[in-house]
């Protein structure tokens, strides 16, 4: 046998084996299954120290942008007209949120942690100075007292109203942004505090929330089932809440939004428990996006999350007492936030019933600025960009015994909204791109084998063609049947 014939036979044998093995691996998805199995096994808080450290001290900077609605015509509203507001802000704070007191439980299948949050003002990302800028907004302590007295006698309400008038307390107050946000000594609450010491004499939307946590969490580590990675087992010792009117609404579902299980698909719903909203919400796939060169799936709350029970009966459990429901796009959370009749929504009543938007001049909801979304890298389940947007509102209505409210048309009045954002930092993005490249190459290794087999097949054809030409001169170098029989013979 000539050297040329040996080369042809050797090339044919290697080509045949590469194609057979490569195609078999592709069909069986052996490498992809191995990679997925590895991800399911090792991306847990107990086995992957890098993920664990990232979970304890999240590297992406988190920014809280606070926007306020300044009331421009309080007299008109109190006389029965429509309120007008003007958005001011943002006032931006860097949020630090390390996990503390981290303790593994039940042989590493669960983990206990506190998540204190600290806020530091960032002037270069802000529209003004919160300690200087003045806003006019609803006097929430005043409304809270009225709401508390609503079930008492008309005589008592009248006496209290006269007393508040003597103190010069109005439905609207004028304060600095810093006071409204971080707290001030309120004259009405100070008087109540002198009679009931358990009532705090200070008021602020974020009063006592700088440097504190939202409760004690126990999470699943994914040790037993990768789908449970990061899911909340208990919150403040509870596996379900008690303030809503149905078992489904009281469920504590999903993660806290910091991590999710690996191998996310577009068809699943992701659940997040939001302690500040006193409920769990779900997110659905929206579209594919790219963040710093990383492919991601965007998930966002669908319109049915805050839909009226008339259109989404599963939301009836969020009506407290049962049957006392608001419309689409708003949620009354005063059941878990004692005091004022607080209502939450998306900013500018995005996705809400038009009646709430039209009740106040100065609102213009749009998806780009007011949608909440989460961009997740589907292989690892790591959030690479997040944007949580929520608005705080209060119900203003007429209450007998308080003459200042006698002309008010009941309104869900916007106070402020927050835009909480986080994007993966450049170093972490570079590490993730490298890791995903390795995963991609490993998953596609069978295709590389098939590709090498195809290249060798072309080499085989060339060798066969030249060998045929040398034997028969100018005759055609091969026919289709010749190659087929030759390949079958080799195999």
Short mmCIF file of C-alpha atoms in Angstrom, two decimals:
data_model
loop_
_atom_site.label_atom_id
_atom_site.label_comp_id
_atom_site.label_asym_id
_atom_site.label_seq_id
_atom_site.Cartn_x
_atom_site.Cartn_y
_atom_site.Cartn_z
CA UNK A 1 0.00 0.00 0.00
CA UNK A 2 1.42 3.38 -1.01
CA UNK A 3 1.99 6.25 1.38
CA UNK A 4 -0.77 8.20 -0.38
CA UNK A 5 -3.24 5.35 0.11
CA UNK A 6 -2.31 5.12 3.81
CA UNK A 7 -2.98 8.85 4.21
CA UNK A 8 -6.36 8.49 2.53
CA UNK A 9 -7.37 5.54 4.68
CA UNK A 10 -6.12 7.20 7.90
CA UNK A 11 -7.91 10.44 7.10
CA UNK A 12 -11.09 8.56 6.30
CA UNK A 13 -11.00 6.58 9.54
CA UNK A 14 -10.37 9.66 11.71
CA UNK A 15 -13.05 11.60 9.80
CA UNK A 16 -15.58 8.80 10.26
CA UNK A 17 -14.92 8.56 13.99
CA UNK A 18 -15.07 12.32 14.52
CA UNK A 19 -18.36 12.62 12.67
CA UNK A 20 -19.93 9.63 14.38
CA UNK A 21 -18.79 10.64 17.87
CA UNK A 22 -19.56 14.34 17.34
CA UNK A 23 -23.04 13.75 15.96
CA UNK A 24 -23.79 11.28 18.74
CA UNK A 25 -22.70 13.82 21.39
CA UNK A 26 -24.77 16.57 19.77
CA UNK A 27 -27.87 14.39 19.60
CA UNK A 28 -27.43 13.11 23.16
CA UNK A 29 -26.51 16.61 24.46
CA UNK A 30 -23.95 14.98 26.73
CA UNK A 31 -21.74 18.04 27.32
CA UNK A 32 -24.70 20.39 27.74
CA UNK A 33 -26.20 18.01 30.29
CA UNK A 34 -22.87 17.83 32.12
CA UNK A 35 -22.58 21.63 32.25
CA UNK A 36 -26.17 22.00 33.47
CA UNK A 37 -25.62 19.31 36.08
CA UNK A 38 -22.51 21.13 37.25
CA UNK A 39 -24.39 24.42 37.51
CA UNK A 40 -27.24 22.80 39.43
CA UNK A 41 -24.82 21.15 41.83
CA UNK A 42 -22.30 23.89 42.46
CA UNK A 43 -24.07 27.25 42.25
CA UNK A 44 -25.15 27.12 45.87
CA UNK A 45 -24.24 29.39 48.72
CA UNK A 46 -22.40 26.62 50.51
CA UNK A 47 -20.24 25.26 47.69
CA UNK A 48 -19.35 28.24 45.57
CA UNK A 49 -17.40 30.71 47.67
CA UNK A 50 -17.35 33.38 44.97
CA UNK A 51 -21.14 33.41 44.73
CA UNK A 52 -21.38 33.29 48.52
CA UNK A 53 -19.11 36.31 48.96
CA UNK A 54 -20.99 38.16 46.22
CA UNK A 55 -24.26 37.35 47.96
CA UNK A 56 -22.92 38.61 51.31
CA UNK A 57 -21.48 41.81 49.84
CA UNK A 58 -23.14 42.61 46.51
CA UNK A 59 -20.55 44.36 44.29
CA UNK A 60 -22.86 46.39 42.01
CA UNK A 61 -23.52 49.85 43.47
CA UNK A 62 -27.19 50.40 44.35
CA UNK A 63 -28.63 53.89 44.02
CA UNK A 64 -31.90 55.17 45.45
CA UNK A 65 -33.36 58.11 43.54
CA UNK A 66 -36.18 59.88 45.39
CA UNK A 67 -38.65 62.03 43.47
CA UNK A 68 -41.27 64.16 45.22
CA UNK A 69 -44.59 65.62 44.05
CA UNK A 70 -44.71 69.27 45.06
CA UNK A 71 -48.32 70.49 45.45
CA UNK A 72 -48.77 73.76 43.56
CA UNK A 73 -52.46 74.55 44.30
CA UNK A 74 -53.44 73.34 47.81
CA UNK A 75 -56.21 75.97 48.16
CA UNK A 76 -57.88 74.80 44.95
CA UNK A 77 -57.82 71.16 46.08
CA UNK A 78 -59.21 71.98 49.54
CA UNK A 79 -62.01 73.94 47.85
CA UNK A 80 -63.07 70.88 45.86
CA UNK A 81 -60.93 71.29 42.74
CA UNK A 82 -58.31 69.05 41.19
CA UNK A 83 -54.86 69.02 42.74
CA UNK A 84 -51.83 69.91 40.63
CA UNK A 85 -48.36 68.59 41.35
CA UNK A 86 -44.89 69.11 39.95
CA UNK A 87 -42.25 66.39 40.13
CA UNK A 88 -38.93 67.43 41.66
CA UNK A 89 -35.77 65.39 42.04
CA UNK A 90 -33.98 63.12 41.94
CA UNK A 91 -32.31 63.19 45.33
CA UNK A 92 -29.90 60.29 45.03
CA UNK A 93 -28.42 58.13 47.77
CA UNK A 94 -25.92 55.30 47.51
CA UNK A 95 -27.32 52.25 49.26
CA UNK A 96 -25.04 49.82 51.10
CA UNK A 97 -26.68 46.50 51.90
CA UNK A 98 -24.26 43.86 53.26
CA UNK A 99 -25.57 40.62 54.74
CA UNK A 100 -24.77 40.29 58.42
CA UNK A 101 -24.97 37.60 61.11
CA UNK A 102 -24.83 34.98 58.36
CA UNK A 103 -25.38 31.50 59.82
CA UNK A 104 -25.84 28.16 58.06
CA UNK A 105 -28.70 25.99 59.29
CA UNK A 106 -29.81 22.38 58.86
CA UNK A 107 -26.57 20.97 57.42
CA UNK A 108 -26.10 23.84 55.00
CA UNK A 109 -29.52 23.57 53.36
CA UNK A 110 -30.63 26.93 54.77
CA UNK A 111 -28.94 30.17 55.73
CA UNK A 112 -29.92 32.90 58.17
CA UNK A 113 -29.05 36.54 57.50
CA UNK A 114 -29.87 40.13 58.28
CA UNK A 115 -29.72 42.74 55.53
CA UNK A 116 -29.22 46.22 57.04
CA UNK A 117 -29.34 49.12 54.61
CA UNK A 118 -27.38 52.35 54.90
CA UNK A 119 -27.89 55.40 52.68
CA UNK A 120 -25.31 58.06 51.79
CA UNK A 121 -26.26 61.17 49.82
CA UNK A 122 -24.65 61.53 46.36
CA UNK A 123 -24.79 65.23 45.37
CA UNK A 124 -23.35 64.75 41.86
CA UNK A 125 -26.30 62.49 40.95
CA UNK A 126 -28.92 64.75 42.55
CA UNK A 127 -30.98 67.67 41.31
CA UNK A 128 -30.57 69.73 44.46
CA UNK A 129 -29.71 69.85 48.14
CA UNK A 130 -32.30 67.97 50.26
CA UNK A 131 -31.48 70.09 53.32
CA UNK A 132 -32.24 73.29 51.41
CA UNK A 133 -34.97 72.44 48.90
CA UNK A 134 -38.50 73.03 50.18
CA UNK A 135 -41.56 70.99 49.16
CA UNK A 136 -45.25 71.24 49.92
CA UNK A 137 -46.89 67.87 50.45
CA UNK A 138 -49.66 66.15 52.36
CA UNK A 139 -49.36 66.38 56.14
CA UNK A 140 -49.31 62.64 56.72
CA UNK A 141 -49.42 62.79 60.55
CA UNK A 142 -52.56 64.97 60.27
CA UNK A 143 -54.19 62.45 57.91
CA UNK A 144 -53.13 59.54 60.13
CA UNK A 145 -54.83 61.10 63.16
CA UNK A 146 -57.99 61.81 61.16
CA UNK A 147 -58.01 58.26 59.86
CA UNK A 148 -57.53 56.86 63.38
CA UNK A 149 -60.41 58.96 64.74
CA UNK A 150 -62.78 58.10 61.90
CA UNK A 151 -64.37 55.32 63.95
CA UNK A 152 -64.81 57.53 67.04
CA UNK A 153 -67.71 59.86 67.84
CA UNK A 154 -68.37 63.01 65.88
CA UNK A 155 -68.00 65.04 69.10
CA UNK A 156 -64.49 63.69 69.76
CA UNK A 157 -63.43 64.33 66.17
CA UNK A 158 -64.70 67.91 66.42
CA UNK A 159 -62.80 68.55 69.65
CA UNK A 160 -59.58 67.14 68.19
CA UNK A 161 -60.07 69.20 65.01
CA UNK A 162 -60.43 72.40 67.03
CA UNK A 163 -57.33 71.56 69.02
CA UNK A 164 -55.31 70.95 65.83
CA UNK A 165 -56.56 74.29 64.47
CA UNK A 166 -55.23 75.99 67.59
CA UNK A 167 -51.82 74.48 66.85
CA UNK A 168 -51.94 75.77 63.28
CA UNK A 169 -51.85 72.29 61.76
CA UNK A 170 -53.02 72.11 58.13
CA UNK A 171 -53.81 69.37 55.60
CA UNK A 172 -50.65 70.27 53.69
CA UNK A 173 -47.24 70.99 55.18
CA UNK A 174 -44.11 72.73 53.89
CA UNK A 175 -40.82 71.10 54.83
CA UNK A 176 -37.36 70.45 53.42
CA UNK A 177 -36.82 67.30 51.40
CA UNK A 178 -34.48 66.01 54.11
CA UNK A 179 -37.14 66.48 56.81
CA UNK A 180 -39.87 64.72 54.82
CA UNK A 181 -37.54 61.88 53.95
CA UNK A 182 -35.44 61.31 57.08
CA UNK A 183 -37.64 62.79 59.78
CA UNK A 184 -38.50 65.80 61.91
CA UNK A 185 -40.18 66.44 65.26
CA UNK A 186 -43.84 66.85 64.39
CA UNK A 187 -45.90 69.17 66.68
CA UNK A 188 -49.04 67.02 66.51
CA UNK A 189 -47.19 63.77 67.21
CA UNK A 190 -45.32 65.51 70.05
CA UNK A 191 -48.63 66.34 71.77
CA UNK A 192 -49.83 62.76 71.31
CA UNK A 193 -46.49 61.44 72.56
CA UNK A 194 -46.94 63.37 75.82
CA UNK A 195 -50.17 61.40 76.40
CA UNK A 196 -49.15 58.10 74.78
CA UNK A 197 -45.36 57.64 75.06
CA UNK A 198 -45.42 54.67 72.68
CA UNK A 199 -46.27 57.05 69.82
CA UNK A 200 -43.09 58.39 68.21
CA UNK A 201 -42.96 62.18 68.11
CA UNK A 202 -40.91 62.15 64.91
CA UNK A 203 -42.15 61.57 61.38
CA UNK A 204 -40.31 60.84 58.14
CA UNK A 205 -40.91 58.58 55.19
CA UNK A 206 -37.55 56.89 55.90
CA UNK A 207 -37.48 57.59 59.63
CA UNK A 208 -35.38 54.95 61.45
CA UNK A 209 -34.69 53.14 58.16
CA UNK A 210 -31.08 54.25 57.72
CA UNK A 211 -28.86 51.53 59.14
CA UNK A 212 -31.73 49.16 59.92
CA UNK A 213 -32.99 45.97 58.28
CA UNK A 214 -36.37 44.78 57.02
CA UNK A 215 -36.48 41.66 59.16
CA UNK A 216 -34.80 38.34 59.81
CA UNK A 217 -34.56 36.11 56.74
CA UNK A 218 -33.85 32.41 56.34
CA UNK A 219 -33.05 31.38 52.76
CA UNK A 220 -32.72 28.04 50.99
CA UNK A 221 -29.18 27.43 49.72
CA UNK A 222 -30.24 25.16 46.85
CA UNK A 223 -28.35 22.26 48.39
CA UNK A 224 -31.32 19.91 48.06
CA UNK A 225 -32.89 21.39 44.92
CA UNK A 226 -31.21 23.98 42.70
CA UNK A 227 -34.64 25.50 41.93
CA UNK A 228 -34.86 26.60 45.58
CA UNK A 229 -31.58 28.54 45.44
CA UNK A 230 -32.11 31.88 47.21
CA UNK A 231 -35.79 31.29 48.00
CA UNK A 232 -37.06 32.62 51.31
CA UNK A 233 -37.92 29.95 53.85
CA UNK A 234 -39.02 32.30 56.64
CA UNK A 235 -39.27 36.05 57.25
CA UNK A 236 -39.26 37.13 60.88
CA UNK A 237 -39.95 33.51 61.73
CA UNK A 238 -43.02 33.39 59.49
CA UNK A 239 -43.67 31.19 56.46
CA UNK A 240 -46.77 33.17 55.60
CA UNK A 241 -48.27 36.52 56.52
CA UNK A 242 -51.57 37.14 58.26
CA UNK A 243 -52.81 40.58 57.31
CA UNK A 244 -54.31 39.81 53.90
CA UNK A 245 -57.70 38.11 53.45
CA UNK A 246 -56.69 34.93 51.59
CA UNK A 247 -54.11 32.18 52.08
CA UNK A 248 -52.69 32.76 48.59
CA UNK A 249 -52.16 36.47 49.19
CA UNK A 250 -50.45 35.75 52.53
CA UNK A 251 -47.86 33.42 50.97
CA UNK A 252 -44.16 34.41 51.11
CA UNK A 253 -42.98 33.34 47.67
CA UNK A 254 -39.67 33.54 45.84
CA UNK A 255 -36.39 35.26 46.68
CA UNK A 256 -35.61 38.75 47.93
CA UNK A 257 -34.58 39.72 44.38
CA UNK A 258 -30.82 39.48 44.96
CA UNK A 259 -30.34 35.99 43.47
CA UNK A 260 -32.29 33.42 41.47
CA UNK A 261 -31.80 29.80 40.52
CA UNK A 262 -29.54 29.00 37.52
CA UNK A 263 -30.83 27.90 34.10
CA UNK A 264 -33.75 30.32 33.88
CA UNK A 265 -36.08 29.89 30.92
CA UNK A 266 -38.30 32.42 29.22
CA UNK A 267 -41.54 30.64 30.06
CA UNK A 268 -41.33 30.66 33.84
CA UNK A 269 -42.65 33.20 36.33
CA UNK A 270 -40.17 34.51 38.89
CA UNK A 271 -41.38 35.44 42.37
CA UNK A 272 -39.99 38.12 44.67
CA UNK A 273 -41.06 38.87 48.22
CA UNK A 274 -41.04 42.64 48.77
CA UNK A 275 -41.10 43.35 52.50
CA UNK A 276 -41.76 47.05 51.91
CA UNK A 277 -44.88 46.14 49.90
CA UNK A 278 -45.94 43.49 52.43
CA UNK A 279 -46.47 40.94 49.66
CA UNK A 280 -44.94 38.73 47.00
CA UNK A 281 -45.08 39.72 43.35
CA UNK A 282 -44.33 37.80 40.17
CA UNK A 283 -42.35 38.79 37.11
CA UNK A 284 -42.75 37.50 33.56
CA UNK A 285 -40.34 37.42 30.63
CA UNK A 286 -40.44 40.53 28.43
CA UNK A 287 -37.52 40.39 25.97
CA UNK A 288 -33.85 39.57 25.45
CA UNK A 289 -31.44 42.40 26.28
CA UNK A 290 -27.68 42.96 26.43
CA UNK A 291 -25.88 44.60 29.34
CA UNK A 292 -22.14 45.28 29.05
CA UNK A 293 -21.75 42.53 26.49
CA UNK A 294 -23.74 39.99 28.52
CA UNK A 295 -26.92 38.49 27.09
CA UNK A 296 -29.83 38.61 29.54
CA UNK A 297 -33.55 38.02 29.89
CA UNK A 298 -35.66 40.96 31.02
CA UNK A 299 -38.41 40.14 33.50
CA UNK A 300 -41.02 42.65 34.66
CA UNK A 301 -44.27 42.61 36.67
CA UNK A 302 -47.14 42.00 34.22
CA UNK A 303 -50.23 44.18 34.36
CA UNK A 304 -52.17 41.57 36.37
CA UNK A 305 -49.96 42.05 39.47
CA UNK A 306 -51.95 45.12 40.60
CA UNK A 307 -55.04 44.44 38.52
CA UNK A 308 -58.49 44.96 40.02
CA UNK A 309 -60.09 41.77 41.42
CA UNK A 310 -62.89 42.32 38.90
CA UNK A 311 -60.40 41.48 36.14
CA UNK A 312 -58.04 39.26 38.17
CA UNK A 313 -59.97 37.41 40.93
CA UNK A 314 -56.74 36.13 42.54
CA UNK A 315 -56.09 39.68 43.75
CA UNK A 316 -59.27 39.67 45.86
CA UNK A 317 -57.14 38.48 48.78
CA UNK A 318 -55.42 41.87 48.89
CA UNK A 319 -58.72 43.59 49.71
CA UNK A 320 -58.89 44.23 53.47
CA UNK A 321 -61.48 43.89 54.82
CA UNK A 322 -62.62 41.34 52.25
CA UNK A 323 -64.54 43.05 49.45
CA UNK A 324 -63.11 46.50 50.18
CA UNK A 325 -61.09 46.80 46.99
CA UNK A 326 -59.37 49.59 45.14
CA UNK A 327 -59.08 49.72 41.35
CA UNK A 328 -56.37 48.53 38.99
CA UNK A 329 -52.81 49.68 39.61
CA UNK A 330 -52.94 50.49 43.34
CA UNK A 331 -52.55 48.49 46.55
CA UNK A 332 -53.56 49.62 50.04
CA UNK A 333 -50.80 48.61 52.47
CA UNK A 334 -52.10 50.32 55.60
CA UNK A 335 -52.95 46.85 56.94
CA UNK A 336 -49.22 46.28 57.52
CA UNK A 337 -48.25 49.92 57.94
CA UNK A 338 -50.26 51.18 60.91
CA UNK A 339 -51.44 54.77 60.80
CA UNK A 340 -52.19 56.67 57.63
CA UNK A 341 -54.15 55.09 54.73
CA UNK A 342 -51.06 54.41 52.61
CA UNK A 343 -51.39 53.14 49.03
CA UNK A 344 -48.56 51.97 46.77
CA UNK A 345 -48.44 51.97 42.98
CA UNK A 346 -45.97 52.25 40.16
CA UNK A 347 -44.69 55.83 39.53
CA UNK A 348 -47.22 58.27 38.07
CA UNK A 349 -49.80 55.45 38.40
CA UNK A 350 -48.19 53.53 35.54
CA UNK A 351 -50.45 50.59 34.53
CA UNK A 352 -53.20 51.98 36.81
CA UNK A 353 -56.82 52.84 36.10
CA UNK A 354 -56.95 56.20 34.24
CA UNK A 355 -59.20 57.62 36.96
CA UNK A 356 -56.22 57.79 39.33
CA UNK A 357 -54.03 59.48 36.73
CA UNK A 358 -56.71 61.99 35.76
CA UNK A 359 -57.54 62.88 39.37
CA UNK A 360 -54.29 64.87 39.70
CA UNK A 361 -52.74 67.26 37.17
CA UNK A 362 -49.03 66.81 36.48
CA UNK A 363 -48.84 63.04 36.05
CA UNK A 364 -47.57 61.41 32.86
CA UNK A 365 -46.89 57.68 33.21
CA UNK A 366 -44.65 55.98 30.65
CA UNK A 367 -42.97 52.58 30.42
CA UNK A 368 -39.40 53.78 29.93
CA UNK A 369 -39.27 55.86 33.12
CA UNK A 370 -41.75 54.07 35.36
CA UNK A 371 -41.55 50.32 34.70
CA UNK A 372 -39.96 47.96 37.21
CA UNK A 373 -37.74 45.33 35.59
CA UNK A 374 -34.96 42.83 36.26
CA UNK A 375 -32.32 41.75 33.71
CA UNK A 376 -31.07 38.25 34.54
CA UNK A 377 -28.24 36.24 33.05
CA UNK A 378 -30.20 33.02 32.36
CA UNK A 379 -27.35 30.50 32.77
CA UNK A 380 -26.33 31.63 36.26
CA UNK A 381 -29.54 33.37 37.38
CA UNK A 382 -27.50 36.40 38.46
CA UNK A 383 -29.18 39.84 38.16
CA UNK A 384 -26.94 42.06 36.06
CA UNK A 385 -29.26 45.09 35.99
CA UNK A 386 -32.25 45.92 38.15
CA UNK A 387 -34.66 48.80 38.35
CA UNK A 388 -37.29 48.80 41.10
CA UNK A 389 -39.75 51.67 40.96
CA UNK A 390 -42.54 52.27 43.46
CA UNK A 391 -44.72 55.21 44.41
CA UNK A 392 -46.10 56.14 47.82
CA UNK A 393 -49.60 57.63 47.92
CA UNK A 394 -52.15 58.49 50.58
CA UNK A 395 -55.95 58.50 50.51
CA UNK A 396 -57.42 61.95 51.12
CA UNK A 397 -61.17 62.14 51.70
CA UNK A 398 -63.84 63.98 53.65
CA UNK A 399 -64.11 63.09 57.33
CA UNK A 400 -66.93 64.55 59.34
CA UNK A 401 -65.77 66.63 62.26
CA UNK A 402 -62.79 67.99 60.33
CA UNK A 403 -64.07 71.07 58.46
CA UNK A 404 -60.83 71.43 56.48
CA UNK A 405 -61.80 68.32 54.51
CA UNK A 406 -65.47 69.08 53.86
CA UNK A 407 -64.95 70.05 50.19
CA UNK A 408 -62.28 67.48 49.33
CA UNK A 409 -62.99 65.01 46.54
CA UNK A 410 -61.64 61.60 47.55
CA UNK A 411 -58.26 61.23 45.90
CA UNK A 412 -55.35 58.81 46.03
CA UNK A 413 -52.76 61.55 46.40
CA UNK A 414 -49.17 60.97 45.19
CA UNK A 415 -46.42 61.83 47.71
CA UNK A 416 -43.17 60.53 46.21
CA UNK A 417 -41.65 57.68 44.24
CA UNK A 418 -38.34 55.90 44.40
CA UNK A 419 -36.20 54.56 41.58
CA UNK A 420 -33.86 51.88 42.97
CA UNK A 421 -31.23 50.90 40.40
CA UNK A 422 -28.24 48.58 40.23
CA UNK A 423 -26.03 47.55 37.29
CA UNK A 424 -23.22 45.03 37.32
CA UNK A 425 -19.82 46.70 37.68
CA UNK A 426 -17.14 46.43 34.98
CA UNK A 427 -14.91 43.95 36.85
CA UNK A 428 -17.78 41.60 37.61
CA UNK A 429 -19.04 41.92 34.03
CA UNK A 430 -15.60 40.95 32.69
CA UNK A 431 -15.45 37.91 34.97
CA UNK A 432 -18.94 36.85 33.94
CA UNK A 433 -18.17 37.21 30.22
CA UNK A 434 -15.10 34.98 30.67
CA UNK A 435 -17.05 32.40 32.63
CA UNK A 436 -19.88 32.36 30.08
CA UNK A 437 -17.35 31.97 27.25
CA UNK A 438 -15.91 28.89 28.96
CA UNK A 439 -19.41 27.49 29.50
CA UNK A 440 -20.30 28.15 25.86
CA UNK A 441 -17.14 26.49 24.54
CA UNK A 442 -17.64 23.48 26.80
CA UNK A 443 -21.32 23.16 25.84
CA UNK A 444 -20.48 23.41 22.13
CA UNK A 445 -17.48 21.07 22.22
CA UNK A 446 -19.41 18.35 20.30
CA UNK A 447 -20.01 20.85 17.50
CA UNK A 448 -16.26 21.48 17.36
CA UNK A 449 -15.75 17.73 16.93
CA UNK A 450 -18.32 17.65 14.12
CA UNK A 451 -16.63 20.67 12.54
CA UNK A 452 -13.24 18.94 12.62
CA UNK A 453 -14.87 15.86 11.07
CA UNK A 454 -16.32 17.96 8.25
CA UNK A 455 -12.90 19.57 7.60
CA UNK A 456 -11.28 16.15 7.44
CA UNK A 457 -14.04 15.02 5.08
CA UNK A 458 -13.04 17.79 2.67
CA UNK A 459 -9.39 16.79 3.08
CA UNK A 460 -10.42 13.20 2.31
CA UNK A 461 -12.24 14.30 -0.82
CA UNK A 462 -9.20 16.26 -2.00
CA UNK A 463 -6.84 13.35 -1.35
CA UNK A 464 -9.19 10.92 -3.05
CA UNK A 465 -9.58 13.25 -6.02
CA UNK A 466 -5.84 13.68 -6.50
CA UNK A 467 -5.24 9.95 -6.15
CA UNK A 468 -7.92 9.25 -8.78
CA UNK A 469 -6.48 11.83 -11.17
CA UNK A 470 -3.03 10.28 -10.89
CA UNK A 471 -4.43 6.87 -11.80
CA UNK A 472 -6.70 7.78 -14.72
CA UNK A 473 -5.08 10.99 -16.02
CA UNK A 474 -7.63 13.53 -17.17
CA UNK A 475 -10.67 11.47 -16.26
CA UNK A 476 -13.12 12.96 -13.73
CA UNK A 477 -11.57 12.77 -10.29
CA UNK A 478 -14.55 11.04 -8.63
CA UNK A 479 -18.19 10.30 -8.83
CA UNK A 480 -20.70 10.50 -6.02
CA UNK A 481 -21.08 6.71 -5.94
CA UNK A 482 -17.30 6.23 -5.73
CA UNK A 483 -17.04 8.41 -2.64
CA UNK A 484 -20.08 6.77 -1.04
CA UNK A 485 -18.71 3.24 -1.57
CA UNK A 486 -15.26 4.34 -0.39
CA UNK A 487 -16.65 5.93 2.79
CA UNK A 488 -18.81 2.84 3.51
CA UNK A 489 -15.78 0.64 3.03
CA UNK A 490 -13.78 2.72 5.52
CA UNK A 491 -16.58 2.63 8.04
#
